[in-house]
Coordinates of C-alpha atoms and ligand atoms in Angstrom, one line a residue:
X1 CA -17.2 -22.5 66.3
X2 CA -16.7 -21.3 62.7
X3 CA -14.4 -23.7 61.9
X4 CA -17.0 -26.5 61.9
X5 CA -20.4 -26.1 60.0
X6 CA -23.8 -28.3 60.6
X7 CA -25.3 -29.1 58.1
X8 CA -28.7 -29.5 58.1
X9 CA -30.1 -32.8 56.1
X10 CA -28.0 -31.8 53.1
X11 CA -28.3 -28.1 52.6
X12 CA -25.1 -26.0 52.0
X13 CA -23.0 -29.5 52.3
X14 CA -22.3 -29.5 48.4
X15 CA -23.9 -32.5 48.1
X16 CA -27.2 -32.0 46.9
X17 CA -28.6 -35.3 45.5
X18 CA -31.2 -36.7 44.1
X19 CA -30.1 -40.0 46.1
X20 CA -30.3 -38.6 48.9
X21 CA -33.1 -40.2 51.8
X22 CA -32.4 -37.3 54.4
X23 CA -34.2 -37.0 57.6
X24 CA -33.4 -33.6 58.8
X25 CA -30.8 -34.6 61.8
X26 CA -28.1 -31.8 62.6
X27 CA -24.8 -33.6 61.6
X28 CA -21.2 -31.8 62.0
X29 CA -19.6 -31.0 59.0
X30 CA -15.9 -29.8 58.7
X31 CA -14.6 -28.4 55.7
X32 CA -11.3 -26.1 57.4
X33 CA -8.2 -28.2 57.2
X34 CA -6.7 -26.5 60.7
X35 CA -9.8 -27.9 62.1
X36 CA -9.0 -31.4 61.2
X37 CA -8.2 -33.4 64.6
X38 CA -5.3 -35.4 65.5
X39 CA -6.4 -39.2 64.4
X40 CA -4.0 -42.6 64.2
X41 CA -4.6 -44.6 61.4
X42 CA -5.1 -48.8 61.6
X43 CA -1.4 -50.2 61.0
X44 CA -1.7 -52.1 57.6
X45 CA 1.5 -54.0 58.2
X46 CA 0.8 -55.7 61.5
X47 CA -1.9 -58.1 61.8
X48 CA -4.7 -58.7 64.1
X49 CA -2.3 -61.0 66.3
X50 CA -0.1 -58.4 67.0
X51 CA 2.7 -60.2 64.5
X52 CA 4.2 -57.3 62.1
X53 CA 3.8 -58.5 58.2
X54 CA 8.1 -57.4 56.8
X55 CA 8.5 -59.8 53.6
X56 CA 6.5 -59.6 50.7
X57 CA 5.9 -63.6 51.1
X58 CA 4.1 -62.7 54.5
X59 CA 1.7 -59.8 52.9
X60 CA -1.2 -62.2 50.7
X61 CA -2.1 -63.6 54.8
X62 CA -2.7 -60.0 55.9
X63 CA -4.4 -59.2 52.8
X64 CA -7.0 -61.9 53.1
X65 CA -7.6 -60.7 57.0
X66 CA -8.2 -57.0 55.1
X67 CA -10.6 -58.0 52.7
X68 CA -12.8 -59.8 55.5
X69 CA -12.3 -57.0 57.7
X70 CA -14.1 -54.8 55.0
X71 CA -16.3 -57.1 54.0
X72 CA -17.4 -57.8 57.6
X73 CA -17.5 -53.9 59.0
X74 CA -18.3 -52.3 56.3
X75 CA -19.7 -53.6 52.7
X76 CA -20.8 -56.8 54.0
X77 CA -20.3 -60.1 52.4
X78 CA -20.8 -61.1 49.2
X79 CA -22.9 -64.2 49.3
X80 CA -20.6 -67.8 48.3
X81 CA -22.0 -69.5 45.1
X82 CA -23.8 -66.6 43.3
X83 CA -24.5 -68.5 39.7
X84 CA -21.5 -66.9 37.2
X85 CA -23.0 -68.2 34.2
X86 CA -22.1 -66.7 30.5
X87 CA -24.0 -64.1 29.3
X88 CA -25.4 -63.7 25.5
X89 CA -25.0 -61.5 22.5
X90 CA -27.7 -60.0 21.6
X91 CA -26.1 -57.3 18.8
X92 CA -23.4 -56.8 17.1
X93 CA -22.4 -53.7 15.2
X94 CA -19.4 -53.4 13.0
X95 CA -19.4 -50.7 11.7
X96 CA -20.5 -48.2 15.5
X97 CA -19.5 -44.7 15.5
X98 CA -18.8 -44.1 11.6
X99 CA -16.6 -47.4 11.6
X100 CA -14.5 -46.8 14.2
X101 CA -15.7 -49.3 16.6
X102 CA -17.1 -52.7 17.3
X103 CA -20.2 -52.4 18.8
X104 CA -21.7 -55.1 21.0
X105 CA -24.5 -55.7 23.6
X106 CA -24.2 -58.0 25.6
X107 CA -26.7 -59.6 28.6
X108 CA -24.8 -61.4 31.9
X109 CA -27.3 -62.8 34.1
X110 CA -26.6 -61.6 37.3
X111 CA -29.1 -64.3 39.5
X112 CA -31.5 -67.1 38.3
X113 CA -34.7 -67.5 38.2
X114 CA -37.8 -67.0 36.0
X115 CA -37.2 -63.0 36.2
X116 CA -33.2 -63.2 36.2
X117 CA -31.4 -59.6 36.8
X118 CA -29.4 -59.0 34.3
X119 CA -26.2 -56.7 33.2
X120 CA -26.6 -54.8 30.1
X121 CA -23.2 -54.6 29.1
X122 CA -22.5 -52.5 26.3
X123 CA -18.9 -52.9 24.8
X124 CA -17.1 -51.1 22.3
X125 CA -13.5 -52.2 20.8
X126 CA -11.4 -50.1 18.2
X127 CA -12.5 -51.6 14.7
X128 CA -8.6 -51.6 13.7
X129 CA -7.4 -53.5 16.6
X130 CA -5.0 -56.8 15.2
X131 CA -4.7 -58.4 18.2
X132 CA -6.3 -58.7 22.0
X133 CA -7.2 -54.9 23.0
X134 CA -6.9 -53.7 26.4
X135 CA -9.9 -52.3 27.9
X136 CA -11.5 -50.3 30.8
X137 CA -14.4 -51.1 32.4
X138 CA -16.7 -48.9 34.4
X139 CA -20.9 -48.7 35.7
X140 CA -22.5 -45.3 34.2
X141 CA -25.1 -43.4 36.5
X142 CA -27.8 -43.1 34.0
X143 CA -27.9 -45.9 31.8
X144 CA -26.1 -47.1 28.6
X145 CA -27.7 -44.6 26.5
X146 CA -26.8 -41.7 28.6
X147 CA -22.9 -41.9 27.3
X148 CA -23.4 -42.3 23.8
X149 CA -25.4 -40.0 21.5
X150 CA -26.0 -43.2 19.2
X151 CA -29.8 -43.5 18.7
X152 CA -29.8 -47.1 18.4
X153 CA -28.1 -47.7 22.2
X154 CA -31.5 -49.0 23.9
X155 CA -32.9 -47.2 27.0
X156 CA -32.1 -47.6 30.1
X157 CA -34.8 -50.4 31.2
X158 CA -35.8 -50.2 34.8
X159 CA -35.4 -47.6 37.4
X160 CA -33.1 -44.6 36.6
X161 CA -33.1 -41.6 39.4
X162 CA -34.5 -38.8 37.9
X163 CA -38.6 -38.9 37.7
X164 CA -40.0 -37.6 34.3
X165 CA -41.6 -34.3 34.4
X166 CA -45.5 -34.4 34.7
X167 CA -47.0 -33.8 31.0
X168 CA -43.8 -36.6 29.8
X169 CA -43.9 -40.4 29.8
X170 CA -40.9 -42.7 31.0
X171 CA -39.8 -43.1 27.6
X172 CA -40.0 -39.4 26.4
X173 CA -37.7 -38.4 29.8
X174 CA -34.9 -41.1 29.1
X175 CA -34.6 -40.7 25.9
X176 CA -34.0 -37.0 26.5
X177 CA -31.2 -37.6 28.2
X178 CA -29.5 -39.6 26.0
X179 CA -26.1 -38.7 25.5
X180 CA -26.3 -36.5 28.9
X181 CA -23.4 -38.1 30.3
X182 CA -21.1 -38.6 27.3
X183 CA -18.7 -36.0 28.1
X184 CA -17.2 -38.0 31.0
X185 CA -17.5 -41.4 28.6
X186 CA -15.1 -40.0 25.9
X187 CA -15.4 -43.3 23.9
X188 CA -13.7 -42.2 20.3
X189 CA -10.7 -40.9 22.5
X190 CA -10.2 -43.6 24.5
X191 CA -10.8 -46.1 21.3
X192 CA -8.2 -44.0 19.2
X193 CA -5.8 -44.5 21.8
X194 CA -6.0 -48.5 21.0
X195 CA -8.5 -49.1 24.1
X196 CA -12.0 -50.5 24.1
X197 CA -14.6 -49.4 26.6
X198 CA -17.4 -51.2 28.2
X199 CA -20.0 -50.1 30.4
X200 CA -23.3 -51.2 32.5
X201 CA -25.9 -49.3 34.2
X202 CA -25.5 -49.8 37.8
X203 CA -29.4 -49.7 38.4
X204 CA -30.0 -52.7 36.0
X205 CA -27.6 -54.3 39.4
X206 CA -29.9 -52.9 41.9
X207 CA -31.8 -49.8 42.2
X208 CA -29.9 -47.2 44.4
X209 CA -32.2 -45.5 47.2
X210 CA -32.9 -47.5 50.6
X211 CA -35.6 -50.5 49.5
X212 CA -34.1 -50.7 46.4
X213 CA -32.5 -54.3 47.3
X214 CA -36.1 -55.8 47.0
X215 CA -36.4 -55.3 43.1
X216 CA -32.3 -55.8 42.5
X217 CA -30.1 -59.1 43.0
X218 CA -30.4 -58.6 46.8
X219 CA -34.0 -59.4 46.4
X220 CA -33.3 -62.4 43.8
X221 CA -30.8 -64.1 46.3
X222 CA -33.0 -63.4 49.2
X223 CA -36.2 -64.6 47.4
X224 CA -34.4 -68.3 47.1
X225 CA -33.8 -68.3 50.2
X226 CA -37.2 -68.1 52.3
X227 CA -36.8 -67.6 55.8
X228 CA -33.2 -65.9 55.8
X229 CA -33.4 -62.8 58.0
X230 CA -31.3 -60.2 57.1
X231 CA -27.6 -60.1 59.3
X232 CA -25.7 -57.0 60.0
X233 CA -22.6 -58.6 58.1
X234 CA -25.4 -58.8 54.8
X235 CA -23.8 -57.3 52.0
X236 CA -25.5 -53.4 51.1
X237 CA -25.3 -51.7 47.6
X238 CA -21.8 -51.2 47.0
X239 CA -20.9 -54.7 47.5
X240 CA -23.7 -55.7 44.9
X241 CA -22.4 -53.1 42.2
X242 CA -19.1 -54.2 42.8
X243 CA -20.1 -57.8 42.3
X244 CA -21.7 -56.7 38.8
X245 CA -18.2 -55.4 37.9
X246 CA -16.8 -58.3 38.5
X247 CA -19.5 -60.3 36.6
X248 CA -19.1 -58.0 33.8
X249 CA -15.2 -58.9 33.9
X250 CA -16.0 -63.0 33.7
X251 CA -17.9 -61.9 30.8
X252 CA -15.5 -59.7 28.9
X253 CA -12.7 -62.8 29.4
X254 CA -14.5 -65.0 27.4
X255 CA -13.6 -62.6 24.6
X256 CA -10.4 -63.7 22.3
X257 CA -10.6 -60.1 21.0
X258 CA -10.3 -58.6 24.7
X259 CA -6.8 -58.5 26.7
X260 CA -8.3 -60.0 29.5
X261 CA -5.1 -59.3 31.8
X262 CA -5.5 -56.0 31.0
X263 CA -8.3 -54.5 32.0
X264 CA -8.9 -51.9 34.0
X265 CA -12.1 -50.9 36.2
X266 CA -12.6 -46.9 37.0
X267 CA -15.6 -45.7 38.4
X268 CA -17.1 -42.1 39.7
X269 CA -18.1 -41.2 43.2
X270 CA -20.1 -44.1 44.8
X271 CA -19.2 -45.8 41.7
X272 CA -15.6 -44.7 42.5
X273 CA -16.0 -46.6 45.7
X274 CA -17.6 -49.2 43.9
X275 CA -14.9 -49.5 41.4
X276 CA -12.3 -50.1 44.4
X277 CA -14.1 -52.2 46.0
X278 CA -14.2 -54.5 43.0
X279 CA -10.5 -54.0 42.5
X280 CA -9.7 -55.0 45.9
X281 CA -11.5 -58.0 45.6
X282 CA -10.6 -59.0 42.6
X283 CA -7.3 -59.6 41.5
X284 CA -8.2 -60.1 37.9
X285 CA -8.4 -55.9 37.4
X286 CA -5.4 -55.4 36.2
X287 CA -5.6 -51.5 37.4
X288 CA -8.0 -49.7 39.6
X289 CA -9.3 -46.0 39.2
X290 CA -11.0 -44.3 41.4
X291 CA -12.3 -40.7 40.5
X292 CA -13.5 -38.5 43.4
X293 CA -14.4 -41.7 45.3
X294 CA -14.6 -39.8 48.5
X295 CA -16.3 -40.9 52.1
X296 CA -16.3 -44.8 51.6
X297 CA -13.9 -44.4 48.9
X298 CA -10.4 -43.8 48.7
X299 CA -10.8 -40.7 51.5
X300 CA -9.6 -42.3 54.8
X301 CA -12.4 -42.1 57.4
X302 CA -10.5 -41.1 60.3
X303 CA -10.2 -37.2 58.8
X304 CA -12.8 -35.2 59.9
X305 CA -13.2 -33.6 56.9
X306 CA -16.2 -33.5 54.5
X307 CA -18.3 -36.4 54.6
X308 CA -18.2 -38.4 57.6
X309 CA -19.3 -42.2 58.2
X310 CA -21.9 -41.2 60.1
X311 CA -23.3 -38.7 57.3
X312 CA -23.1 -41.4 54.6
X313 CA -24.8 -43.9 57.2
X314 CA -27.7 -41.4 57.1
X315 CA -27.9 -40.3 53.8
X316 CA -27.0 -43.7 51.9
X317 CA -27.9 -46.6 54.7
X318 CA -27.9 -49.2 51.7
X319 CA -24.7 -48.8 50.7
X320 CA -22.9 -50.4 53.5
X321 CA -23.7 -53.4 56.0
X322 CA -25.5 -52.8 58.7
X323 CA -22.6 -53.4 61.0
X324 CA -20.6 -50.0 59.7
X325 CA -23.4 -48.1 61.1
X326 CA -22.1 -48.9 64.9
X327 CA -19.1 -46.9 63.8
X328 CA -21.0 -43.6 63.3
X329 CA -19.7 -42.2 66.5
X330 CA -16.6 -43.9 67.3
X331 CA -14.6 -44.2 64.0
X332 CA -11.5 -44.6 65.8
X333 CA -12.6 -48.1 66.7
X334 CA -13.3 -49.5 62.8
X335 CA -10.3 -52.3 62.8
X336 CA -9.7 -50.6 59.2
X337 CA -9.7 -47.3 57.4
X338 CA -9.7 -46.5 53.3
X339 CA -5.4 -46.4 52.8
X340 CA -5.8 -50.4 53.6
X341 CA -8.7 -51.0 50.9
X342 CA -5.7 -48.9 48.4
X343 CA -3.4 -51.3 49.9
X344 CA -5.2 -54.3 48.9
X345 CA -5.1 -53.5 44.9
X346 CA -1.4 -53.7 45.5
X347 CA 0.8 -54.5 43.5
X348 CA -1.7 -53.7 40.6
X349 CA -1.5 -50.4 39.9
X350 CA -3.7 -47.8 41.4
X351 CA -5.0 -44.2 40.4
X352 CA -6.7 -41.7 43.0
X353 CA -8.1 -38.4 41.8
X354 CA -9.3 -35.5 43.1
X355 CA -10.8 -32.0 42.2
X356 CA -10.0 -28.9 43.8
X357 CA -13.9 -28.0 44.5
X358 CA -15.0 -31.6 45.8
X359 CA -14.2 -30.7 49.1
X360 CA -17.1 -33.1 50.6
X361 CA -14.8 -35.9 48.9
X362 CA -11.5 -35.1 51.0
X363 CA -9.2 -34.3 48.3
X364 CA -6.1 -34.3 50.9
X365 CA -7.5 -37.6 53.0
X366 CA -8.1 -39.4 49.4
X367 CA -4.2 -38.6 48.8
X368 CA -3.0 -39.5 52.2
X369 CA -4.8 -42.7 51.5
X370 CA -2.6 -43.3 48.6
X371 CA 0.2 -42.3 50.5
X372 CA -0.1 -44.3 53.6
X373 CA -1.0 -47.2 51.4
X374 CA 2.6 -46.6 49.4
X375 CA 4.1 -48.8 52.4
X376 CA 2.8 -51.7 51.0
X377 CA 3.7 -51.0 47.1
X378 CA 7.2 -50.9 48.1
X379 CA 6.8 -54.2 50.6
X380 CA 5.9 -55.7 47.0
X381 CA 8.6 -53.8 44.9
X382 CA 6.5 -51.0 43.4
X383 CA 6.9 -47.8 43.7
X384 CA 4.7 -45.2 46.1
X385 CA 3.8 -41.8 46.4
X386 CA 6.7 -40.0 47.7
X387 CA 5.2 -38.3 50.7
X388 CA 2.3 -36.6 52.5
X389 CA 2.4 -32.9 50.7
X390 CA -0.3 -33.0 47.9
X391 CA 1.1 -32.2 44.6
X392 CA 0.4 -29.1 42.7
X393 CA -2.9 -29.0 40.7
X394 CA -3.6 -30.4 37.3
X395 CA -0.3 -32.8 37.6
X396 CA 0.0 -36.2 37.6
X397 CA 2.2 -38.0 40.0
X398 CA 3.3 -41.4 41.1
X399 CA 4.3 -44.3 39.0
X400 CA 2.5 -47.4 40.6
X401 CA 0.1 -45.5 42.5
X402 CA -0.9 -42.5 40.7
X403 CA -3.1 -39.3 41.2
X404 CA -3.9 -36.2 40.4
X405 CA -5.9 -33.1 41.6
X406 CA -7.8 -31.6 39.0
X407 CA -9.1 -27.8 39.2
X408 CA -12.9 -27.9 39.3
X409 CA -15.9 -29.4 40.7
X410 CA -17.0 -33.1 41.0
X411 CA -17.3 -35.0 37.5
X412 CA -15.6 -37.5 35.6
X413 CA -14.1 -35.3 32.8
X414 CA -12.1 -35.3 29.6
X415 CA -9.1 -34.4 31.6
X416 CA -9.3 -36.9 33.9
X417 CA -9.2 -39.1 30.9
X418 CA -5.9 -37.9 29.6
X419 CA -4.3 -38.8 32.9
X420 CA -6.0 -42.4 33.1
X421 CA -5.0 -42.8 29.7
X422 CA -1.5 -42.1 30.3
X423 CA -1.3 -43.9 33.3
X424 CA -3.1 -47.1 31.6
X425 CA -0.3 -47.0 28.6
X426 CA 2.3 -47.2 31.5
X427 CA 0.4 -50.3 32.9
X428 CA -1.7 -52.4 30.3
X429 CA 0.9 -51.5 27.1
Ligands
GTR501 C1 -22.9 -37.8 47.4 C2 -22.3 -38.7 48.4 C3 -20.9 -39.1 48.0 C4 -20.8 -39.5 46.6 C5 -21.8 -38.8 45.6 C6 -22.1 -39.5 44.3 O1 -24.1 -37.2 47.7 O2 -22.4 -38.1 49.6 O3 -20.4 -40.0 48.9 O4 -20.9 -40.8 46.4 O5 -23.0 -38.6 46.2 O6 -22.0 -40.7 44.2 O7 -22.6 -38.8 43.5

């Protein structure tokens, strides 16, 4: 059938990574909107006893029953009584990017222990700032050093994804890419416009390829606790990253300097799933952005279209529990799909974005998500997204939940900025 396309391991899909653990299985892809079948979406508003939620009052009883159907079916759970202690300065600059920021590093012990894993979180606030700044607060790919050009922004410490060259040591590789990924980290911008930024690498969390749990804080948390064996409801890699974000945000709190009612988490890709995750867990994020979150993400998992469940189960088994892997061939039965984790940011604001080109990331089933999850904005007074037709490209729409499709392929970009930073002045000002 030409409509639908196999794709073999992760040839011709789009999604070449470097992540990527492929066994070469034949998994149907579909990338043709008229090929998309008929599929009923999980009904946010009524809860598992049948009873329809109708009042605001009544929503906070099915939001709880949300987050542990997604923490039981498909993240996993997030361990009780992880240690939240205060992290450390360990530099302060004053006078960072010719004087227009405050520079500081900071370390947030993510476990205990004699080898803690910890968070280098790097923070910059707008040197003029007179009172408490709003901020956003996102993991990088690469490490710290890949979003600044600064020299004096340490490497990256442990694993990173990309192996050094033969003929070049660890050191020479990373720091050649410093600055690689500063184009989607538009710091001066973002502090000009009266916000600070901080950022962590997501590896210092937990290394992201499938035994990379031993040597991050799935390891540390199993190690002190000998004899646990592993459940299908365990927590996998996006739960872990999202649990840094939120560690990152206890951190940032302590800070008189930092709005801390105001701050916003964003994230790209897996770390746009990550970054919802977080939001939806955490009430403290004051707005939640997801860029190009796709599969796992925003997109709603019932679309045949793109990535599938089962492709990201093969591809990226440690991202989810093992539990969302009995859903690989009968989606229709997972009690939730992606419009409810949307929902449960609400009445937070929300921002969903999309590029023309990412078609393994659903554009239209990361807007419908949006959409479908309006219902519950406007349970709680907000506003939603008006209805199912996509908007035109390059436009941002919707007050309370907003998105945008840019033209383009997948990236975090300097566009994508402008809209978050528009949107952001509408919520945190
Ligand atoms: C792709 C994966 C997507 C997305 C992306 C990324 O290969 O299939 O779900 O997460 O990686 O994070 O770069």
């Amino acid at each position: 059938m030409s409509s639908l396309r196999t794709c073999l391991g992760w040839l011709g899909c789009g999604c070449l990574s470097a992540w990527a653990v492929q066994s070469p299985v034949a998994i149907p892809i579909n990338e043709v909107e008229s090929a998309v079948p008929p599929y009923t979406l999980p009904d946010t508003l009524t809860l598992q006893s049948g009873q329809r939620v109708t009042t605001a009052a009544q929503w906070p009883r099915r939001r709880d029953e949300l987050v542990r159907l997604f923490e039981e079916h498909v993240y996993g759970r997030i361990p009780a009584g992880l240690p939240r202690e205060r992290g450390w300065v360990v530099e302060t600059r004053t006078h960072a990017l010719g004087g227009k920021a405050i520079r500081q590093r900071i370390q947030v012990p993510l476990s205990k222990g004699p080898r803690p894993i910890l968070l280098d979180l790097l923070v910059y606030r707008p040197a003029q700032a007179t009172r408490p700044v709003p901020m956003f607060l996102g993991l990088n790919f690469d490490g710290n050093h890949t979003i600044t050009h600064e020299a004096d922004v340490p490497l990256a410490r442990g694993w990173v994804a990309n192996r050094p060259r033969s003929g070049v040591t660890r050191n020479e590789a990373r720091e050649s890419s410093r600055g690689s990924d500063a184009e989607a980290w538009p710091i001066e911008r973002i502090l000009e416009r009266g916000y600070g930024l901080a950022t962590a690498y997501y590896g210092d969390a937990e290394p992201d390829f499938d035994e990379g749990w031993k040597q991050g804080l799935r390891g540390a948390v199993a190690a002190r606790k000998p004899g646990h064996r592993a459940q299908p409801g365990d927590w996998g890699g996006i739960a872990v990253w999202s649990w840094a974000l939120t560690r990152a945000l206890d951190q940032l709190s302590l800070d008189p300097a930092i709005d801390r009612h105001k701050v916003a988490v964003i994230g790209h890709s897996r770390l746009g799933k990550t970054a919802l995750w977080a939001g939806a867990r955490d009430p403290r994020f004051a707005l939640v952005i997801a860029n190009e979150s796709g599969e796992g993400g925003a997109a709603l998992a019932r679309r045949f279209y793109g990535e599938t469940t089962l492709r990201i189960n093969t591809s990226f088994p440690h991202w989810f529990n093992g539990r969302f892997k009995d859903y690989n061939h009968r989606i229709g039965d997972l009690p939730v799909d992606q419009h409810e984790l949307v929902a449960l940011v609400a009445p937070r604001a929300v921002y969903i974005a999309s590029a023309e080109e990412d078609r393994w990331a659903d554009p239209r089933g990361e807007y419908l998500s949006g959409w479908q999850a309006s219902e519950v904005y406007r349970l709680l007074g907000q506003d939603g997204l008006p209805g199912p037709d996509m908007p035109a490209l390059n436009v941002s729409v919707g007050s309370s939940v907003g998105y945008h499709i840019r033209s383009g392929a997948h990236a975090l970009t300097p566009v994508d900025w402008e809209f978050y930073l528009q949107f952001a002045d509408r919520h945190l000002r």
